[in-house]
Coordinates of C-alpha atoms and ligand atoms in Angstrom, one line a residue:
X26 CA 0.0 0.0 0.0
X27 CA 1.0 3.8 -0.4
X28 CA 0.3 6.2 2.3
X29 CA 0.5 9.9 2.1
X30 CA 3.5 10.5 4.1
X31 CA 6.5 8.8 5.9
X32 CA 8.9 10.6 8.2
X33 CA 12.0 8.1 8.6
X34 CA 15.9 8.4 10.6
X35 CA 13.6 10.4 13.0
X36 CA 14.4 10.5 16.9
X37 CA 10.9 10.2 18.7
X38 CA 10.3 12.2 21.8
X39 CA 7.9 11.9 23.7
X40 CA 7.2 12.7 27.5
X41 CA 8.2 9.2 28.5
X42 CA 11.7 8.6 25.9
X43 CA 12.9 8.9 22.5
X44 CA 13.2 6.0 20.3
X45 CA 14.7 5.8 16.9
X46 CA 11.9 5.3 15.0
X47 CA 9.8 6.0 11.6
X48 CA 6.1 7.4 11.5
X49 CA 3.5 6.4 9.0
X50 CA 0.5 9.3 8.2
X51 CA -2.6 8.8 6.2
X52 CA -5.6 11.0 5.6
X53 CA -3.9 13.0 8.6
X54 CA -3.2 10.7 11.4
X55 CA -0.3 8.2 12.5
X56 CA -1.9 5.0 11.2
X57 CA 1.4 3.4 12.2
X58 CA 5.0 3.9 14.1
X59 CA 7.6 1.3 13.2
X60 CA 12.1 0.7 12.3
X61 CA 12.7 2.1 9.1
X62 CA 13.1 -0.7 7.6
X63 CA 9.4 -1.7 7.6
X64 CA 7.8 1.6 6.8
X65 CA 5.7 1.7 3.3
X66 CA 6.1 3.3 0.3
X67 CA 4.7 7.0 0.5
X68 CA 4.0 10.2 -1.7
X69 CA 5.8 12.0 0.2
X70 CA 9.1 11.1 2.6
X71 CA 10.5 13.1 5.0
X72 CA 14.2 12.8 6.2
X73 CA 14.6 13.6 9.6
X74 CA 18.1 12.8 9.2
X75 CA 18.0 11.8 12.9
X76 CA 17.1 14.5 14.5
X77 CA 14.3 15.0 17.4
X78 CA 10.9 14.7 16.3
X79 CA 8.3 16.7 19.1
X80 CA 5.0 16.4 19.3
X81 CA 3.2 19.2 17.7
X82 CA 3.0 22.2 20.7
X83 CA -0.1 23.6 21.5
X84 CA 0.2 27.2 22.7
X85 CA -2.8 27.3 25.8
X86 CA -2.8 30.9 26.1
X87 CA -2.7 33.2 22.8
X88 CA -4.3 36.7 22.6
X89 CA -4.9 36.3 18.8
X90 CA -6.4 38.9 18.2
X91 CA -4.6 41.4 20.5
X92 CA -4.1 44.7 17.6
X93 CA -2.6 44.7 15.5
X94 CA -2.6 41.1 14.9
X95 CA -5.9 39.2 14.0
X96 CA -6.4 35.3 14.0
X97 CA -4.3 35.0 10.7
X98 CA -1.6 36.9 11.2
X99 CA -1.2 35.6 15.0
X100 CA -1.9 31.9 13.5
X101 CA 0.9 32.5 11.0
X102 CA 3.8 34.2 13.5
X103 CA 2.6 31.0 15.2
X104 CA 3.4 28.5 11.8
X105 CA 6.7 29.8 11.4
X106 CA 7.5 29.6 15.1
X107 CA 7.0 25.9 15.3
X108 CA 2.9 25.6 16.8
X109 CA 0.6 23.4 15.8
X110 CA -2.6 24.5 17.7
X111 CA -3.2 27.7 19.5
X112 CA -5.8 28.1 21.7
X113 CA -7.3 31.5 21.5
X114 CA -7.6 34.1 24.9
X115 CA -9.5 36.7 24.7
X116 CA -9.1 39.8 24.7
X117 CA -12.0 39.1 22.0
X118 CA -14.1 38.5 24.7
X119 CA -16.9 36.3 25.1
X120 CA -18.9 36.7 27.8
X121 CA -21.7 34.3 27.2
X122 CA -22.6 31.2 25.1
X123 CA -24.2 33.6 22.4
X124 CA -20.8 35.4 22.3
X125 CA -18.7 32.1 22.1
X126 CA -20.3 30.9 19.1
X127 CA -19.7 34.8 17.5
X128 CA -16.5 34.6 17.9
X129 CA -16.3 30.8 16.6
X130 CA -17.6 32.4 13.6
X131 CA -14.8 35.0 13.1
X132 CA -12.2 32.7 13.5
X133 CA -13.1 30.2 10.8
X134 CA -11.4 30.2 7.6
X135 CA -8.6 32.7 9.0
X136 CA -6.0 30.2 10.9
X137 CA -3.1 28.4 9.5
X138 CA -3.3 26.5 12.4
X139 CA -5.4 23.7 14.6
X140 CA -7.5 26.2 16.6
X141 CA -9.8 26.3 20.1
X142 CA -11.1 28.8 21.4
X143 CA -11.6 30.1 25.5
X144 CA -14.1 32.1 27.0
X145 CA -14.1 34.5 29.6
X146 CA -16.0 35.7 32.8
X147 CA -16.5 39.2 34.1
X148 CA -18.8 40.4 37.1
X149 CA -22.4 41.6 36.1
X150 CA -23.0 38.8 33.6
X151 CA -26.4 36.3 35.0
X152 CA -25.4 33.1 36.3
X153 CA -25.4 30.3 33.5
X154 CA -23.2 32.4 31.2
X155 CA -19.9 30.8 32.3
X156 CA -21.0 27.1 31.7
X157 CA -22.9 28.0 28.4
X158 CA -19.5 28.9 27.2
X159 CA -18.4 25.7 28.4
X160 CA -21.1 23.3 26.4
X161 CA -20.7 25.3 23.3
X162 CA -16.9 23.7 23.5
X163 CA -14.8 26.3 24.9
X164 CA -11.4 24.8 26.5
X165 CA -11.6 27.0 29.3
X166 CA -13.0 30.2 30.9
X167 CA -10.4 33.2 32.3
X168 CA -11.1 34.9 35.6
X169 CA -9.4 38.7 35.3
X170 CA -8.8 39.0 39.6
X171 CA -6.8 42.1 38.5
X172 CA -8.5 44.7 36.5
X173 CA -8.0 44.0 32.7
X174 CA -8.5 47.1 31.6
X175 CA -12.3 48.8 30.2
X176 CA -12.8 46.1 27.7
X177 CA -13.2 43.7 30.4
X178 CA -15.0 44.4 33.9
X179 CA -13.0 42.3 36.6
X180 CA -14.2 39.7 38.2
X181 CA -14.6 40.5 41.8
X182 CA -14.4 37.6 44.8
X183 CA -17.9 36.7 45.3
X184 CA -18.2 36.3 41.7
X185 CA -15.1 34.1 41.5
X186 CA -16.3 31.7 44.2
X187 CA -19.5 31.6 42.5
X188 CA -18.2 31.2 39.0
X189 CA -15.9 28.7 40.3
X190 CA -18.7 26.6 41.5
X191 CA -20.7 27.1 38.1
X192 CA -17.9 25.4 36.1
X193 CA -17.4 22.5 38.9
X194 CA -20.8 21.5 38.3
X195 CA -20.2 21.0 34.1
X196 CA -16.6 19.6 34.8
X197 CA -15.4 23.0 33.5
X198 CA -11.8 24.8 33.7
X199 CA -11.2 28.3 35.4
X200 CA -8.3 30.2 33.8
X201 CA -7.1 32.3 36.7
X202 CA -4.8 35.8 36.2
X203 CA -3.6 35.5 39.8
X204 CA -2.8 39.2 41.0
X205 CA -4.1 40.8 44.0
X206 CA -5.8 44.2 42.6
X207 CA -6.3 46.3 45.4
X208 CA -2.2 45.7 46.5
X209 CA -1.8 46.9 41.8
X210 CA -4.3 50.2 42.4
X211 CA -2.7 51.3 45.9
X212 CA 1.3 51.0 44.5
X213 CA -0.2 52.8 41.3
X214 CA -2.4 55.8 42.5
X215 CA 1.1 56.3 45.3
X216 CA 3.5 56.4 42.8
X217 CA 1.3 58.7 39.9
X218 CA 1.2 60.7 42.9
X219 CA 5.0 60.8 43.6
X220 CA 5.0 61.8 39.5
X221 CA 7.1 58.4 38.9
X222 CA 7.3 57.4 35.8
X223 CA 10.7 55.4 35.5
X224 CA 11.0 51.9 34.5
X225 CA 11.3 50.6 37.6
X226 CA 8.0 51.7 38.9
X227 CA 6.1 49.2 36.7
X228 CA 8.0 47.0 39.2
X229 CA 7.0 48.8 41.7
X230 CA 3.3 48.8 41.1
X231 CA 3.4 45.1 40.4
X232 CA 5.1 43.3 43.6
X233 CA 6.0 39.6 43.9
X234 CA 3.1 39.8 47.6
X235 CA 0.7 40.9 45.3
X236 CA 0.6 37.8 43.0
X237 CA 1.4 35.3 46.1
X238 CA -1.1 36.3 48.2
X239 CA -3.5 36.5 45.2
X240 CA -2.5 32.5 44.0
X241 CA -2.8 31.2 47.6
X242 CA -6.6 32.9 47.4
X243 CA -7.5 31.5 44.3
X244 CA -6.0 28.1 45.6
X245 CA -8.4 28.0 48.4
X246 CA -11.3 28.8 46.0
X247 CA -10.4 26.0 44.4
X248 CA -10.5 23.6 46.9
X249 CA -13.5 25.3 48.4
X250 CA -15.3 24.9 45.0
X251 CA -14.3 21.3 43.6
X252 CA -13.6 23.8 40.4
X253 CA -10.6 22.6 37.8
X254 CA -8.1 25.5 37.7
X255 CA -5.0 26.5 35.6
X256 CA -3.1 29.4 37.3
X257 CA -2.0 31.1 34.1
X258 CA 1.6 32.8 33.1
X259 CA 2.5 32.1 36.8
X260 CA 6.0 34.0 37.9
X261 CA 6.4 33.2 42.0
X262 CA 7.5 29.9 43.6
X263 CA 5.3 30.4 46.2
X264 CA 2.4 29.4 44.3
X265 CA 4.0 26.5 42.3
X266 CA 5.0 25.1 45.9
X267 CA 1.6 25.9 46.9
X268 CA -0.6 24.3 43.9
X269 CA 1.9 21.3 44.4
X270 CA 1.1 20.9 48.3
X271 CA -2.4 21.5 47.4
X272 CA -2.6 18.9 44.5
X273 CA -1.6 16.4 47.1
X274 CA -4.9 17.2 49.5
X275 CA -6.6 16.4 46.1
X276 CA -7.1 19.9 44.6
X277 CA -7.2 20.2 40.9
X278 CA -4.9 23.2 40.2
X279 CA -1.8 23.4 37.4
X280 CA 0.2 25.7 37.1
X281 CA 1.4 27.4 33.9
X282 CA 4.5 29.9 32.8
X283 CA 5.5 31.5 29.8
X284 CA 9.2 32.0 28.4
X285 CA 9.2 35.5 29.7
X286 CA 9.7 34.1 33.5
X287 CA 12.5 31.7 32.2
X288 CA 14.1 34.3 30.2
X289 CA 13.4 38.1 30.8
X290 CA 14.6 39.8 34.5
X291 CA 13.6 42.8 36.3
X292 CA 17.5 44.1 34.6
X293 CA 15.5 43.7 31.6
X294 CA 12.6 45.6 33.1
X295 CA 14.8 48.4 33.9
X296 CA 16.9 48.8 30.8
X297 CA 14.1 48.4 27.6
X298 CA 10.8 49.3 29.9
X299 CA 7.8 49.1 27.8
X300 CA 9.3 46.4 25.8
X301 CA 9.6 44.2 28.7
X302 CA 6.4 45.5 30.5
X303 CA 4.0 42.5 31.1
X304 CA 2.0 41.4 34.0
X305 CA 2.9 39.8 36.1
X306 CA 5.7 41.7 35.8
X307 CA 9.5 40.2 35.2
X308 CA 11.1 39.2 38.7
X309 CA 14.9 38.7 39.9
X310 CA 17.6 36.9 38.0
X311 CA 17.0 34.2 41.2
X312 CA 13.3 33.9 41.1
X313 CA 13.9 32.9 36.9
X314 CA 15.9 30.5 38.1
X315 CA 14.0 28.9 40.4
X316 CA 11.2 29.0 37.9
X317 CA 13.7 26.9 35.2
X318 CA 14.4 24.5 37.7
X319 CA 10.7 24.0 39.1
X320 CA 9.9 23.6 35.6
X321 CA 12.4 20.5 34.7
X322 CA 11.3 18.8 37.9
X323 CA 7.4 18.8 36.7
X324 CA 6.3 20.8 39.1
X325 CA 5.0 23.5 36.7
X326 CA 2.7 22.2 34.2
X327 CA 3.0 23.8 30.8
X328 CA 4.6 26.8 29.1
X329 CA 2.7 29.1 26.9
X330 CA 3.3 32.0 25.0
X331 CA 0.9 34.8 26.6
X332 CA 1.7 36.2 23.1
X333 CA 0.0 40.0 23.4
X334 CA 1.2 41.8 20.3
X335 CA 1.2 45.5 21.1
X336 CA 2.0 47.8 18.2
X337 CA 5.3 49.7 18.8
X338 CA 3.4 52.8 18.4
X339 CA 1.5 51.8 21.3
X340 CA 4.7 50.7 23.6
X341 CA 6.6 54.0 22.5
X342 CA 3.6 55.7 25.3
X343 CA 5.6 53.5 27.9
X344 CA 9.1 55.5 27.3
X345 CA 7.9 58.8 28.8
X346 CA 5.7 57.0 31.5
X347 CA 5.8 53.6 32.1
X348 CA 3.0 53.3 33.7
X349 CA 1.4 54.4 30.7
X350 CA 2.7 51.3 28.4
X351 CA -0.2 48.4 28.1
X352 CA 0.8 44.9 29.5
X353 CA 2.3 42.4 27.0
X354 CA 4.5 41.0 24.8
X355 CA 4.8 39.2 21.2
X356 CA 5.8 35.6 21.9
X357 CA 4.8 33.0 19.3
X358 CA 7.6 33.2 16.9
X359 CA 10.9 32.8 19.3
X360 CA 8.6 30.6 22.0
X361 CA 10.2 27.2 20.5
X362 CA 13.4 28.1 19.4
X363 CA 14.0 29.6 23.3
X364 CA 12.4 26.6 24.8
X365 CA 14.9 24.3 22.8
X366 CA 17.8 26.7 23.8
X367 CA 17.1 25.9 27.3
X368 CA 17.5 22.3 26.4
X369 CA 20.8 23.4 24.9
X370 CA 21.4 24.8 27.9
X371 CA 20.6 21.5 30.3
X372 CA 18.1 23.4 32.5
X373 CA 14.9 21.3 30.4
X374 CA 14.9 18.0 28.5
X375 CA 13.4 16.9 25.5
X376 CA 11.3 14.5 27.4
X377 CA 9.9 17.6 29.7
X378 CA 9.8 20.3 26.4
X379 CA 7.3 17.3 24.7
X380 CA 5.3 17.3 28.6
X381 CA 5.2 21.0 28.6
X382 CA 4.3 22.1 25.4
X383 CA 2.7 19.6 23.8
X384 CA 1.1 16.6 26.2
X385 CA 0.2 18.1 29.4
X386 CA -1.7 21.6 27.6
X387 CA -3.7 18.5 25.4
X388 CA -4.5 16.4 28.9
X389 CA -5.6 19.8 30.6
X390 CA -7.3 21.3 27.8
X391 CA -9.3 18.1 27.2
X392 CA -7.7 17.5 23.6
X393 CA -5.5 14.4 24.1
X394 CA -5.4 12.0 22.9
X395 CA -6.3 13.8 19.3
X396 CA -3.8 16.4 19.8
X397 CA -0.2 15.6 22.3
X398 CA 0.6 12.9 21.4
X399 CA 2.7 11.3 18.8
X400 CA 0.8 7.8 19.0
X401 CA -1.2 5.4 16.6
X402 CA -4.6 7.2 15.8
X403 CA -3.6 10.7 17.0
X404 CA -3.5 13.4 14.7
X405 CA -0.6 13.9 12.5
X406 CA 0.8 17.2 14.5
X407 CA 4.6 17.6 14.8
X408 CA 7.7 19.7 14.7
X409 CA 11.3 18.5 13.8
X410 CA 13.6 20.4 15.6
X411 CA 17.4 21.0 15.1
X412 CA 19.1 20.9 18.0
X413 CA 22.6 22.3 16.5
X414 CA 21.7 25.5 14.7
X415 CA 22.2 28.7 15.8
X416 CA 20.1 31.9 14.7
X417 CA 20.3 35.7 16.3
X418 CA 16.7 36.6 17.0
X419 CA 15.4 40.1 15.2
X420 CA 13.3 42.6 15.2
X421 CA 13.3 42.7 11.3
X422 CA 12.9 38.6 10.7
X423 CA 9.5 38.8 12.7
X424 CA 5.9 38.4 10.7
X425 CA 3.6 38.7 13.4
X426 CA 2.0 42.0 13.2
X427 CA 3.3 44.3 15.9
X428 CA 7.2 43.5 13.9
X429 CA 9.1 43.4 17.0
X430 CA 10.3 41.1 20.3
X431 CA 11.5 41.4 23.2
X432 CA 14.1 39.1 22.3
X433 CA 16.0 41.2 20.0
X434 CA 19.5 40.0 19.3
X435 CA 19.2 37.3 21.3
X436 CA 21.8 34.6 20.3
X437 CA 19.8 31.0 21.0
X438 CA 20.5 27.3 20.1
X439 CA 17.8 25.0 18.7
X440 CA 14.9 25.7 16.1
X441 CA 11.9 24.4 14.8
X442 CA 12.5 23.3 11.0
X443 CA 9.9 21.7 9.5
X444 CA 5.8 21.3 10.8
X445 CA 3.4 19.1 9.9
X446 CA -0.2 19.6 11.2
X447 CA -3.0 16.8 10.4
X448 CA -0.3 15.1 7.8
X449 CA 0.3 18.9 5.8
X450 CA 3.4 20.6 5.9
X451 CA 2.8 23.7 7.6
X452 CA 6.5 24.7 7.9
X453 CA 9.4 24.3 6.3
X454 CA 13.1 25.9 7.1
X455 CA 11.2 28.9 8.9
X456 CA 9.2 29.6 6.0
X457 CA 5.0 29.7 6.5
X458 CA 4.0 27.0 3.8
X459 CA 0.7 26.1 4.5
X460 CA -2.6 28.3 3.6
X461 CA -4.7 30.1 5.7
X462 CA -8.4 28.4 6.7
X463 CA -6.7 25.4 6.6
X464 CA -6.5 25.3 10.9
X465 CA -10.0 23.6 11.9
X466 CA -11.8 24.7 15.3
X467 CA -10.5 21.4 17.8
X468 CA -13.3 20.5 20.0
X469 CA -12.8 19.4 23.5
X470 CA -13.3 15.3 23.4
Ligands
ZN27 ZN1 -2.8 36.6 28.8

């Protein structure tokens, strides 16, 4: 028989090992894994020449449409950088089950890539509207404890516990920005007062007490509620250590980061301001650290991009006054390559990258087996990655939107060569080659 596509001299990785082994695809799934020597003929084969072959990473926590990006050119910053699905935060926000299925609309036929799409809560909105988002398929709903800006009324406690207690009952997952607002407004209204507006008083404004305390609250939420919760781009120990003592006593809470807590300090903070102004906020050289480390031991659950592409225009506002500067960075196209550099580097392993990025967001998100795994009947998603090159990171190479990163001039080790989502090339030597509306909407299995 002929199959679409073989990928042969490939090294497997999954959470669990790496084998030496060839992968068969047809109509867009692994129909079979197998030695080289028995895999079948093909219309298409793809040398791996041994290098690592991931499963295909799943960004949990994109603001696709954060201006000036929109789903496709978000999707296709997120093609070249190596992703296979993205799974779509708001700041589109959807409210309700009528505004989920909106914004399901608007998506389709834009994305390059495998798609979901999460909801959102804010106080004010009837009770009901939290798990109608759920049953119309979204992967999970995000709880704003800090003020989000006017676009999104926070969610205040009562509301939490409440909307905490609406998802238990459908099985749902809270998405929880963990920072303690009143600590945010005090250090702000002070230090607008003082007339600061030097880079360091983003820092300021945003203290490490303010997102402990805030973590430990929503832990006890949790656990008061029976609610699933994923404490999203999570910078402090103290709430890793907490989520992992609280897992023990049975509470269902996983803790996510993003590259910009294994990467970016508060030196970083202080020397390019808006352009390292996110929230939560960079923290000390140490804390990063500790972060990288609490990471390879599994104690943090995934990494995901938080990727928020402001335009420069709007960043410039932050040079003047920082604490005019909106929260967020571009992330999707240097996420891989920095996550394999850190392999480079011997603070991750393969083994952990494939948990982080690719198995544990499908387990959480309720995608996997479909999507995380590189396994007999899953879908045909996967990166090869090569381990050896070296590439400078620049403003100019980027295509999402906003045309810059954080990153600039970065020097890193290991990148994302050629993609494959559902059995397609999506990828190939850092050039976007599959078409946009070919992503399909994933829904939760
Ligand atoms: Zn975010």
């Amino acid at each position: 028989m002929t199959v679409d596509l073989v990928i042969k001299n490939a090294k497997l990785v999954t959470p669990r090992g790496i084998n030496d082994s060839g992968l068969i695809i047809n109509d867009g799934i692994i129909v079979g894994i197998t030695k080289d020597l028995h895999l079948p003929q093909a219309d298409r084969v793809i040398d791996a020449k041994g290098k690592p072959v991931l499963p295909g990473p799943i960004d949990g926590h994109c603001h696709h449409t954060s201006p000036p990006d929109t789903a496709e050119t978000s999707s296709q910053a997120g093609a070249r950088g190596g992703f296979t699905t993205l799974l779509d935060m708001p700041p589109e926000t959807t409210f309700n089950g009528e505004e989920y299925r909106a914004k399901r609309q608007r998506f389709s036929g834009n994305c390059y890539l495998d798609y979901t799409l999460h909801g959102a809560a804010a106080s004010g909105y009837p009770t009901g509207s939290l798990a109608e988002q759920w049953v119309q398929g979204a992967t999970g709903v995000k709880f704003f404890v800090s003020n989000a800006g006017p676009g999104w009324p926070q969610t205040f406690d009562g509301d939490i516990i409440e909307g905490f207690r609406e998802l238990a009952g459908v099985n749902g997952l809270a998405l929880i920005h963990a920072e303690n607002d009143q600590i945010i407004q005090d250090n702000s209204r002070r230090l607008k007062a003082e007339g600061r507006k030097d880079f360091p008083a983003m820092l300021e404004a945003r203290p490490k007490i303010a997102e402990v305390e805030c973590g430990r609250r929503i832990i006890q939420y949790l656990e008061e509620t029976g609610c699933r919760g994923l404490i999203v781009h999570t910078s402090v120990p103290e709430t890793v250590y907490r989520a992992a003592e609280a897992r023990i006593r049975g509470v269902k809470v996983n803790i996510e980061t993003c590259p910009q807590y294994l990467y970016l300090t508060t030196d970083d903070v202080k020397k390019k301001g808006p352009w390292a102004k996110f929230a939560p906020p960079a923290r000390s050289k140490e804390t990063t650290l500790r972060i990288r480390e609490m990471l390879s031991k599994g104690w943090i659950d995934t990494v995901a991009t938080d990727h928020s592409p402001h335009s420069k225009e709007a960043k410039e506002a932050g040079v003047d006054d920082i604490l005019n500067a909106p929260n967020g960075i571009p992330g999707l196209e240097p996420f891989l390559t920095l996550m394999l550099n850190g392999v480079n580097e011997g603070w991750l392993s393969l083994e952990r990258l494939a948990a982080v990025t690719s198995e544990n967001p499908a387990r959480i998100f309720g995608l996997y087996p479909k999507k995380g795994a590189l396994r007999v009947g899953s879908d045909a998603d996967l990166v090869i990655v090569d381990m050896d090159k070296e590439v400078i990171i620049r403003n100019e190479d980027q295509i999402t939107a906003c045309g810059w990163t954080p990153y600039d001039g970065y020097k890193v080790k290991g990148v994302p060569i050629l993609s494959v989502v559902r059995g397609t090339v999506i990828m190939e030597d850092g050039v976007v080659v599959g078409d946009k509306g070919y992503g399909e909407y994933n829904p939760r299995l």
